[in-house]
XYZ file of C-alpha atoms in Angstrom:
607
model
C 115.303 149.095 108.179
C 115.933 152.716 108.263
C 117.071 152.294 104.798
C 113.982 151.057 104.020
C 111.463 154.008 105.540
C 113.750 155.870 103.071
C 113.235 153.553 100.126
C 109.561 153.993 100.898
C 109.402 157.710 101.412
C 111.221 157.841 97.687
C 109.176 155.388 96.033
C 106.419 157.644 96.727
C 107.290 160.457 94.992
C 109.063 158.574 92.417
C 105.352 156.941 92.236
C 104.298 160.162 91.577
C 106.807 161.639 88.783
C 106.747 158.253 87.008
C 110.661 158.228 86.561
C 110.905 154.294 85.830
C 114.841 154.302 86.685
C 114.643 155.650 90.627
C 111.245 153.730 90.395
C 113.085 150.191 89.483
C 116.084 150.710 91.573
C 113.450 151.432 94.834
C 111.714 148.231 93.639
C 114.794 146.447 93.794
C 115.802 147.837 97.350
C 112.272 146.672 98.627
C 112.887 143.209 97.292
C 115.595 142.510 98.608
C 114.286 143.583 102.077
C 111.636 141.205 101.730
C 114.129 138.474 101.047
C 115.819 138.998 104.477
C 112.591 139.937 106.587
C 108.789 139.472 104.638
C 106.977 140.092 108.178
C 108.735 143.023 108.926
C 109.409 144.524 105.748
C 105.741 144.047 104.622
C 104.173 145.651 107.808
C 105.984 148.396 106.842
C 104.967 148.523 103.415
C 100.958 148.645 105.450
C 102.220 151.139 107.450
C 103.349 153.571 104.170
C 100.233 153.561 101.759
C 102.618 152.195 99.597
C 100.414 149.873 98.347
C 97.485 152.252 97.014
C 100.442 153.807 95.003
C 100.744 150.447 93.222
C 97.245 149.842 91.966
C 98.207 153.044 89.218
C 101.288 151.751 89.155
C 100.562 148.395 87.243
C 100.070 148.931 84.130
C 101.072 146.624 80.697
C 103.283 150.067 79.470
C 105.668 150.205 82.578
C 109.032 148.510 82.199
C 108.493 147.992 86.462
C 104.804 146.678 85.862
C 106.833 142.672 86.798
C 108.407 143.852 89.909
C 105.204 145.312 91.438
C 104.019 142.193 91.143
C 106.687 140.653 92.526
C 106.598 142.804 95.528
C 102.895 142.187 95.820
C 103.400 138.453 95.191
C 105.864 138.729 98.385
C 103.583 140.583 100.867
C 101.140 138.440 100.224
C 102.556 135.755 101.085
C 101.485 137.060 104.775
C 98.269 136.347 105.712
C 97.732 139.769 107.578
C 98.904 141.706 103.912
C 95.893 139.593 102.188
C 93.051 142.231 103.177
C 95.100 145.433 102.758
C 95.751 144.077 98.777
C 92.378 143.818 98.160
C 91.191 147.008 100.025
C 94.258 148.649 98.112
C 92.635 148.021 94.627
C 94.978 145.578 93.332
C 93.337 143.151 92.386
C 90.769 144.469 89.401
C 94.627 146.331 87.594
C 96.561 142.729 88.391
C 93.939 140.977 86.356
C 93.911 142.977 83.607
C 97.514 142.057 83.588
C 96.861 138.490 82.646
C 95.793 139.546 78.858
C 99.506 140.573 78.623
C 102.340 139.227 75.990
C 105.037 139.639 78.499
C 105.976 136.174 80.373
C 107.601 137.317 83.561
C 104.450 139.677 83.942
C 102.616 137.055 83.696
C 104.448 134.997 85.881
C 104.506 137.396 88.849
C 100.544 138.467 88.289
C 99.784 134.660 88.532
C 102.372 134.472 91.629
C 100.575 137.621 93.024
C 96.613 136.372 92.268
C 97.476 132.779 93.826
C 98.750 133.896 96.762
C 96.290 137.041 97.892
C 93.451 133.993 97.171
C 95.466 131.916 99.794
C 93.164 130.722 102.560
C 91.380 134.638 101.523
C 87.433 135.068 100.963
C 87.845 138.405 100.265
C 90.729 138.075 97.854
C 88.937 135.469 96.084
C 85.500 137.323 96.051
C 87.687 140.012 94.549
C 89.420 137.830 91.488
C 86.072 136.235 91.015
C 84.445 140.100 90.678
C 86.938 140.395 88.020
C 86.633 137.489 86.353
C 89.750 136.256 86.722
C 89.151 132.635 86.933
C 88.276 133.142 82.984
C 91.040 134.282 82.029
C 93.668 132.156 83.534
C 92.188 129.116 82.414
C 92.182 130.558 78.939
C 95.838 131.178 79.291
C 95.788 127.200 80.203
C 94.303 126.670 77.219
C 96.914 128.523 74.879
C 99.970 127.302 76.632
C 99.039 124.152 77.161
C 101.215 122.606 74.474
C 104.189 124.568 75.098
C 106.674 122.590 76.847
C 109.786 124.933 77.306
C 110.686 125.374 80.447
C 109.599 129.244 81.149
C 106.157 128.159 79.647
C 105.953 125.088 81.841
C 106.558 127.236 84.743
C 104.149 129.787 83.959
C 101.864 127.113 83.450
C 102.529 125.673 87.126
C 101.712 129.169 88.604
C 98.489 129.365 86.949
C 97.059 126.042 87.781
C 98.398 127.270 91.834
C 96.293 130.143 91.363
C 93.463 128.064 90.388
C 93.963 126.092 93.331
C 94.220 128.930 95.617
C 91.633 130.394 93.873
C 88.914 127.478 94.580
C 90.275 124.957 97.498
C 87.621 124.172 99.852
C 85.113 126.266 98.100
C 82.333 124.508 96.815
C 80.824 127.062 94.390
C 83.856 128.492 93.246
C 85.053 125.078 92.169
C 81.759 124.476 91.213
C 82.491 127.628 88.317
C 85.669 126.304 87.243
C 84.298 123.179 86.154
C 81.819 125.271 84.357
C 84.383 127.144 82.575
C 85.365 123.767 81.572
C 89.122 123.880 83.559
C 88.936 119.820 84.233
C 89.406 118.661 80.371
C 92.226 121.706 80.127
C 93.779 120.050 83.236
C 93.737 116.537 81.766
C 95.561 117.476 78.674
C 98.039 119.308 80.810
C 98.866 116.267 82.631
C 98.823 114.333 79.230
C 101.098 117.145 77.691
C 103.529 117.379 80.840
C 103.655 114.533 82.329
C 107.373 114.285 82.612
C 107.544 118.018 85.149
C 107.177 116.929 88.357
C 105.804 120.534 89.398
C 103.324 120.695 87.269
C 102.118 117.116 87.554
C 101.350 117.442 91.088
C 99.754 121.085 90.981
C 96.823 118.911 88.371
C 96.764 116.537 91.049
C 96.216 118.340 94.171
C 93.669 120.287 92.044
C 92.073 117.664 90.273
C 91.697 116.228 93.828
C 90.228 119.028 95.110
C 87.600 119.233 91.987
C 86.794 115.227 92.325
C 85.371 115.528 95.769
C 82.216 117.598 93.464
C 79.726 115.420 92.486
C 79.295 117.818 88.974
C 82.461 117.178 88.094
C 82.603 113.381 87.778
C 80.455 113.326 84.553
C 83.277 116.187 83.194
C 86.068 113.999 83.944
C 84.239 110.703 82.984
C 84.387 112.833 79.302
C 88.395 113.005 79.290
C 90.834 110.357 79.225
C 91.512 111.226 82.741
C 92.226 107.007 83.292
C 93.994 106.507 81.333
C 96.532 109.470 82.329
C 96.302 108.950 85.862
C 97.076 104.826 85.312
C 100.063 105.419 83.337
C 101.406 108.024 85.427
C 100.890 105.676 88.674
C 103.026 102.781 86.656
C 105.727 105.201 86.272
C 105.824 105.878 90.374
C 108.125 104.337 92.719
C 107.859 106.943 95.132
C 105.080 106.351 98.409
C 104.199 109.827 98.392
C 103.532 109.854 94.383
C 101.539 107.240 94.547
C 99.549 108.468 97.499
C 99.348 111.420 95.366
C 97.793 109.506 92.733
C 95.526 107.514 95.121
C 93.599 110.726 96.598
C 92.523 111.707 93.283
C 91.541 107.886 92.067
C 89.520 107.101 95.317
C 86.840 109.858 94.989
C 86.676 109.506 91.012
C 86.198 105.588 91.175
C 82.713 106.363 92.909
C 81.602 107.029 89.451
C 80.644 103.886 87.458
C 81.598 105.058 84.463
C 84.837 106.460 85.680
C 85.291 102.853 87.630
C 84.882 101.300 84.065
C 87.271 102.843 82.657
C 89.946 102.222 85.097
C 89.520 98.491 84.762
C 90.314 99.384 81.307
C 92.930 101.473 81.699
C 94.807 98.549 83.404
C 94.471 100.248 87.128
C 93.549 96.561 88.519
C 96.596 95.021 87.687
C 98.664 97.694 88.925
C 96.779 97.180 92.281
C 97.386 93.801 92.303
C 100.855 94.365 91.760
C 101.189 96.906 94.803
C 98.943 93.961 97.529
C 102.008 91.591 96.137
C 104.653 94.146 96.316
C 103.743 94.915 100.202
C 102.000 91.818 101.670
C 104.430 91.069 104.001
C 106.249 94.399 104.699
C 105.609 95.826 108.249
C 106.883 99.127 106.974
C 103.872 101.469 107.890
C 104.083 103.087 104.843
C 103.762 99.725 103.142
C 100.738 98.926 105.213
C 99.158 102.223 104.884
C 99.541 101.277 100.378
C 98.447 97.909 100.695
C 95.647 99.196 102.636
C 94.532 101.677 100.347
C 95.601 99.954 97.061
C 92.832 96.635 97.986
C 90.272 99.657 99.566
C 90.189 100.784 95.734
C 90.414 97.558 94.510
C 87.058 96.821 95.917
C 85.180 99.785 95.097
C 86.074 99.024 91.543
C 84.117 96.313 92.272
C 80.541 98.289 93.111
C 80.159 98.631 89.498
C 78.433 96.292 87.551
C 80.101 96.683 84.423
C 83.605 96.709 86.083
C 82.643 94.066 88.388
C 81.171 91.955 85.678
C 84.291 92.396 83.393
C 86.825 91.675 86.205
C 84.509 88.704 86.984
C 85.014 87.418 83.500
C 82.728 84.702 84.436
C 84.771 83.490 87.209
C 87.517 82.643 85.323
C 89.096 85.988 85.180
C 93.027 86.273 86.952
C 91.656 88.978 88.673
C 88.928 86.954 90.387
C 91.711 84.147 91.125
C 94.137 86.931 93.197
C 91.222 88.024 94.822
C 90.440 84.491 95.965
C 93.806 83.704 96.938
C 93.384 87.147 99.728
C 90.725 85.581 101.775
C 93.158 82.388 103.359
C 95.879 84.686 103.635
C 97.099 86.007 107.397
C 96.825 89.832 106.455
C 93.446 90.920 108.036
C 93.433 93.863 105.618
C 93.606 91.441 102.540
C 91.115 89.234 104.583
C 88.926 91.886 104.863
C 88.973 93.031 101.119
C 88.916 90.122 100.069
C 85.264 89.149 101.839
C 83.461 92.395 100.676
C 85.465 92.059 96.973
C 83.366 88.515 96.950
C 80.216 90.015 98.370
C 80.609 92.387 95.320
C 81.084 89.994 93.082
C 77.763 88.097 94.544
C 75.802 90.632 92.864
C 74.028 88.835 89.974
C 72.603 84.489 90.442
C 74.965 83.656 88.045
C 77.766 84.852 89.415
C 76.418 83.467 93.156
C 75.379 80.226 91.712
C 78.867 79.767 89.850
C 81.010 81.134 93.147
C 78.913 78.211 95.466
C 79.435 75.394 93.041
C 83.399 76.422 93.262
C 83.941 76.184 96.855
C 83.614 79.921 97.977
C 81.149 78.893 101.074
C 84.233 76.891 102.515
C 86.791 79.645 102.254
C 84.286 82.207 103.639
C 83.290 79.717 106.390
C 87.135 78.808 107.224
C 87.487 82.288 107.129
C 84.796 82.907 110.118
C 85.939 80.312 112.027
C 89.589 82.085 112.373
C 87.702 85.098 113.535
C 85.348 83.538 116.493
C 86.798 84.449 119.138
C 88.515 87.686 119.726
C 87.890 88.203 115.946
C 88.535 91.304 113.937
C 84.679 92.517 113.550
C 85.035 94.475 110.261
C 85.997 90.831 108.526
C 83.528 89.395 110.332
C 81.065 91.981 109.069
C 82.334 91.432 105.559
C 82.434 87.745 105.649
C 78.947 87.757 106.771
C 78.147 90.214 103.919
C 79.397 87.472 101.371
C 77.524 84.908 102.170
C 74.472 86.884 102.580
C 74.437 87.921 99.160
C 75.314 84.267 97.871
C 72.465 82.934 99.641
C 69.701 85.079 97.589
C 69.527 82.700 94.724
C 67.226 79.683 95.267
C 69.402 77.304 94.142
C 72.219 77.929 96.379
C 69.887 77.851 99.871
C 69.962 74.035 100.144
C 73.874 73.490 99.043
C 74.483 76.444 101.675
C 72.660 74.515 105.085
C 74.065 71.302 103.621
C 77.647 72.566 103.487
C 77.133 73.774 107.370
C 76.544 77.647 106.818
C 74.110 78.106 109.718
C 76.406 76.412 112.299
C 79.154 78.826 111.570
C 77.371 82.026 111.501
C 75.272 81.124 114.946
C 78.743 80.838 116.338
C 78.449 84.741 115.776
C 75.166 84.913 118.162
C 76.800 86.411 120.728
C 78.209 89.172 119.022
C 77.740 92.491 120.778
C 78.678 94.068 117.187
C 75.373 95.878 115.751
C 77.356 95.666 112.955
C 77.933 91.776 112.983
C 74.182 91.123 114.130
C 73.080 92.749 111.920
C 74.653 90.553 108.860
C 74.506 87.549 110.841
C 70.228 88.035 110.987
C 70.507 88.988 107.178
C 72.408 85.698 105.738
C 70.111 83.347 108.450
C 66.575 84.946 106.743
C 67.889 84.523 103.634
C 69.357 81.112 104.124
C 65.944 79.723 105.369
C 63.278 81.505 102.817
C 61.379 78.663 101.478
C 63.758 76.243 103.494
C 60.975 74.393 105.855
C 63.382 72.024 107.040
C 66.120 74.526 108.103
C 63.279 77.245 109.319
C 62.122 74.518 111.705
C 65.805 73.076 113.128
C 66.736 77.244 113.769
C 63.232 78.179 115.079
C 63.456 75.461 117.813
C 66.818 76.685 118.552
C 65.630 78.298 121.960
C 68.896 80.180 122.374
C 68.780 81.846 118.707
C 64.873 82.661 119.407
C 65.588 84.266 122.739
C 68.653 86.427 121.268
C 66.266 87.510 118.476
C 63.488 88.762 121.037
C 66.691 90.611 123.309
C 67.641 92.245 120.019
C 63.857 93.090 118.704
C 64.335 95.684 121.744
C 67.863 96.971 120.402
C 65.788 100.447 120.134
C 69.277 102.141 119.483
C 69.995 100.155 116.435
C 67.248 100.276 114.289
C 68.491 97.803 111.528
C 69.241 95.227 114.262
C 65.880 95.194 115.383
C 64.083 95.078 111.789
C 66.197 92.011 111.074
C 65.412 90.124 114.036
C 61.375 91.251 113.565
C 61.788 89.750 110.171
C 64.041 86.389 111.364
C 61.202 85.443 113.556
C 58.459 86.313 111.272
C 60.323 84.284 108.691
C 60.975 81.169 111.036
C 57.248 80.730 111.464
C 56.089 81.549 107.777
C 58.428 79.039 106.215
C 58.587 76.630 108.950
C 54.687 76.655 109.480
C 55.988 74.250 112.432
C 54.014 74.557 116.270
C 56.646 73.482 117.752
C 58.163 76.790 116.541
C 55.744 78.946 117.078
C 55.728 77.664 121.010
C 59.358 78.299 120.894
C 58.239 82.310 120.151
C 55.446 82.454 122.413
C 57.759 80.995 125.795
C 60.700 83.410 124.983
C 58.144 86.503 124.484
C 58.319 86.741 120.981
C 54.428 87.661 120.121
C 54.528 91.272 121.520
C 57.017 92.006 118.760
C 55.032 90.388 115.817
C 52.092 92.435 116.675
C 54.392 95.711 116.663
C 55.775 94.786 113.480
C 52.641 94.800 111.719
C 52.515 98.929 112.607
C 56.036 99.267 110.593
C 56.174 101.898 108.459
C 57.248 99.431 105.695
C 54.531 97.749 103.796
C 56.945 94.418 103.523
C 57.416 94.004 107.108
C 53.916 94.380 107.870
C 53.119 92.383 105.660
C 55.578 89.631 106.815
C 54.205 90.415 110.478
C 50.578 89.908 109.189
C 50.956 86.458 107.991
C 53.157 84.621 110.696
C 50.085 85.869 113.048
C 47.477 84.186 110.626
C 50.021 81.026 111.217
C 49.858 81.892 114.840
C 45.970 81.668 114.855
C 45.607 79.135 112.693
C 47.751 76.403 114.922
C 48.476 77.601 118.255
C 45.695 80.121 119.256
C 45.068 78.899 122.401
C 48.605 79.220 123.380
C 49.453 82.549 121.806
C 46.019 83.819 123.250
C 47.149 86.109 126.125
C 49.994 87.562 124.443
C 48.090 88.150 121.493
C 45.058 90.107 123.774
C 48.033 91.855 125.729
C 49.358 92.904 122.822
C 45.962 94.742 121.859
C 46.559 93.363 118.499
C 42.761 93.517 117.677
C 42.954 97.154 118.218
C 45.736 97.385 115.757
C 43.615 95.427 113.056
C 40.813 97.496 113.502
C 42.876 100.311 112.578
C 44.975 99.233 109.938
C 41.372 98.452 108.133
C 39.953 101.872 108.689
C 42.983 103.546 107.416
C 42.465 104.781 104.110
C 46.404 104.775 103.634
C 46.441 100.693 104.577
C 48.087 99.209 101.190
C 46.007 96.565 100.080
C 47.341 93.644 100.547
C 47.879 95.070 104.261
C 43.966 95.203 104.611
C 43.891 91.686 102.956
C 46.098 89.684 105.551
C 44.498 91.687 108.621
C 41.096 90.187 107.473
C 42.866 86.907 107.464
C 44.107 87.351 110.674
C 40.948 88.239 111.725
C 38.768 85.563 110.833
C 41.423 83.104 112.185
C 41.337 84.723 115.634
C 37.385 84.145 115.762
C 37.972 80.452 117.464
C 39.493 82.155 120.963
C 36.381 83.370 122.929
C 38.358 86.365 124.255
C 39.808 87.615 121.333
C 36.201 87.234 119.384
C 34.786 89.233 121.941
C 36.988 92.073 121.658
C 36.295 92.007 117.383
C 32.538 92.344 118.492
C 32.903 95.041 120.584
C 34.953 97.142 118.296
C 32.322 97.009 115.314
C 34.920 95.171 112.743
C 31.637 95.106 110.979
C 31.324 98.384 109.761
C 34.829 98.966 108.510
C 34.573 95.664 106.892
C 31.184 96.358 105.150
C 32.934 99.349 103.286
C 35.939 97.307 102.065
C 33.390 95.019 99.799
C 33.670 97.963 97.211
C 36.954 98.817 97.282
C 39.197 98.862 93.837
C 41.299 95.816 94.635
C 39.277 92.753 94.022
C 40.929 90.603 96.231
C 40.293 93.087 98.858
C 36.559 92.857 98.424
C 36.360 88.902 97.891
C 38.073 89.005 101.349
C 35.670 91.919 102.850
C 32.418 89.613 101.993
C 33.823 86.328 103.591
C 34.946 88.000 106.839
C 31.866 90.120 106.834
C 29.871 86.483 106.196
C 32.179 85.255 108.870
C 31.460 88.150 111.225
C 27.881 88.015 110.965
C 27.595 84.163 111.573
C 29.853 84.128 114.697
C 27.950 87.780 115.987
């Protein structure tokens, strides 16, 4: 170390008299000092000024110009030396450097850039105050197709710069993909795909770069598939794969990109890995299974990649996806469920998946998952058959094949998750379903869960569904032995709430299972409708001026049914419905105004 303070104390002047000889051979001493101790040997360098010496130092002219950066490149590598580089004028005299013809210059500068913009705001401010971000990917650009090995080195360094340059900084990243770096990058990987070094320095960036939402339409411009796919077939290695994976996961959320995955022959490969692992219990087996089905499935949230992979249900694809849901794996379970609720996207893929025997797997499915059962199938099994059940024609061969006696098994679920799905695939199961309406709304223990979870303030979805589930059990059951079923377990107090939702459909919904109310049971519904102050409510959603109209329509409906309960008459009359209802006969809808002259007609013959 002594040797060192002298090596310092003679670089200076030699610094100073510009003799390149002493200057080399004290370049060389503080290399090789680094070598054996970078901490010490750099805090020493701090200590000496050395480094404001360097900044005139680097220049393209000087035979020593690659060792300084070298040297600099080394210190750096300390995150404590990172400030006193920048605050030492390096960095504007190392950029300038990258215009040069010299290779190893180049290759040290890069070295030097990358690793003062290490985990560094204020080395990166600095390069980006120079512009160097420009200039390196230019120098991308013009070595890209050189594939000897010094040039595919240099090449490696630059696209680590880049990296160190922009990780974890939005708006830095945010200009490289500006400067147009991601199609550079792609060819790269196309170019030199066979150096392993290089390969993974355009993964880890273009992983970094596909977590931007403005760079997804860049890469969706490359053939950035088709490069990634065929380097994942070549893979044997976990990590290299995984590799692979973090970069396809964030760009498959872009349809386009999903698209042309399926394309590039991705699926097959992913197929190939669920096979592969299945039935290791290696956790690094588990952990690609796992994340090879994951991706399988969100290259399903596409339409076009979904509908191709569909290949109207006669694809292989759909087939292997099938064969996931009996199996024992509860990961393949799992995507397997939401891979069919994906696919249950369109009627005619719904209508074709019912009339081929889904609903039994699904159901088979649930019933290995009743008790003790892993919720997140659940959840996606539930999913699946929810979305089957939307087309009309599949309702009635759902109930028949015994859908709503598996998925009440579910009822007492403490899962919002579960309820929630469970609510979803009943409502839709029973829309325009009288029959099946009535058999579930005289199901006392279903009704009374619904009213317990129309409280569930804490999950918000939960109690929407259930509102809807029993405004949907009296509107296409139209049954009284229903509605009695609501008004015993408490269920009117929630109706009238739900008709002051802040979305037009529910109120709606809300609106016209109280008409139904009215219209059959008044006189048992009566109290809870009066406790419920549910005239009040009508009263004001007709005098608001933001009431949609078909809102103000059904709550003169309602009205003029409540009219035969003495009570609930009274409380119209006092509240002078009149008035509001006089000003609704010229309002622009004109099925708003036809209703406004019968219940004013109405009013003023029962007044």
């Amino acid at each position: 170390m002594d040797n060192l303070s002298d090596t310092l104390k003679k670089l200076k002047i030699t610094a100073i008299d510009r003799t390149e000889d002493s200057l080399e051979g004290c370049l060389d001493c503080l290399l090789q000092a680094l070598a054996q101790n970078n901490t010490e040997t750099s805090e020493k360098i701090e200590a000496s000024g050395i480094l404001q010496l360097f900044a005139s130092l680097l220049t393209p002219q000087s035979s020593c110009t690659a060792k300084i950066a070298n040297v600099i490149a080394e210190v750096a590598k300390n995150e404590f030396m990172r400030i006193p580089c920048v605050d030492a004028g390096l960095i504007s005299p190392l950029v300038q450097l990258l215009n040069s013809k010299d290779q190893e210059v180049l290759l040290q500068t890069g070295r030097a850039l990358g690793n003062i913009c290490y985990d560094s705001h204020e080395g990166r401010s600095a390069v980006d105050q120079a512009g160097g971000a420009q200039i390196v990917i230019d120098r991308l650009r013009s070595l890209c197709s050189r594939t000897d090995p010094a040039s595919e080195k240099l090449l490696t360094v630059f696209c680590g710069m880049l990296m160190n340059y922009s990780n974890e900084n939005d708006s830095l990243q945010a200009q490289l993909i500006n400067m147009g770096v991601i199609p550079t990058l792609v060819t790269l990987l196309g170019i030199h795909c066979h150096n392993a070094a290089l390969t993974e320095m355009c993964l880890v960036a273009f992983g970094n770069l596909a977590e931007l939402e403005s760079s997804k339409e860049q890469f969706a411009s490359t053939n950035i598939a088709e490069e990634l796919v065929r380097l994942f077939k070549k893979q044997v290695e976990h990590d290299k794969r995984e590799m692979i994976f973090e970069v396809l996961a964030p760009l498959a959320e872009n349809d386009a990109i999903k698209l042309q995955l399926v394309e590039a022959g991705l699926v097959e490969c992913l197929l190939e890995i669920v096979q592969e692992k299945v039935n290791s219990d290696k956790e690094d087996d588990i952990a690609e299974l796992k994340t090879a089905s994951d991706l399988m499935v969100l290259l399903l949230l596409g339409d076009e990649s979904m509908q191709k992979l569909f290949e109207g249900g006669k694809g292989n694809v759909f087939q292997r996806v099938l064969s996931w849901i009996p199996s024992n794996n509860h990961q393949l379970q799992l995507a397997g469920a939401l891979a069919i609720a994906n696919f249950a996207r369109n009627d005619g893929n719904c209508i074709h998946m019912v009339d081929n025997g889904i609903v039994e797997k699904l159901m088979d499915l649930l019933d290995r998952h009743v008790e003790d059962g892993n919720v997140t199938v659940q959840h996606a099994a539930l999913s699946a058959l929810r979305n089957l059940a939307i087309p009309v024609v599949n309702k009635a061969k759902m109930l028949s094949a015994g859908v709503t006696e598996t998925v009440l098994k579910f009822l007492k679920s403490e899962m919002p998750p579960v309820q929630f799905k469970l609510l979803g695939t009943l409502r839709m199961l029973i829309d325009a379903q009288a029959e099946a309406a009535e058999q579930l709304g005289k199901n006392v223990k279903l009704v009374e869960r619904l009213v317990e979870w129309c409280e569930a303030k804490d999950h918000a979805g939960v109690m929407g569904e259930s509102n809807r589930l029993l405004s949907a059990l009296i509107r296409h059951s139209k049954s009284k032995d229903v509605i009695k079923a609501i008004v015993q377990s408490g269920g009117i107090k929630h109706l009238v709430t739900m008709a002051t939702s802040e979305h037009v459909i529910m109120q709606n919904e809300a609106l016209v299972a109280l008409a139904l109310i009215a219209a059959l049971e008044l006189g048992t519904a009566e109290k809870d409708l009066e406790s419920a102050k549910l005239v009040q409510i009508l009263h004001r959603l007709l005098a608001d001026e933001r009431s949609a109209p078909e809102i103000k329509y059904n709550s003169m409906v309602l009205t003029c049914a409540l009219m035969g309960s003495e009570s609930l008459h009274k409380e119209v009359q006092d509240l002078a419905f009149l008035d509001v209802v006089s000003k609704l006969r010229s309002h622009e809808n004109k099925s708003v105004a036809q209703q406004a002259s019968l219940t004013e007609q109405r009013l003023t013959v029962e007044s």
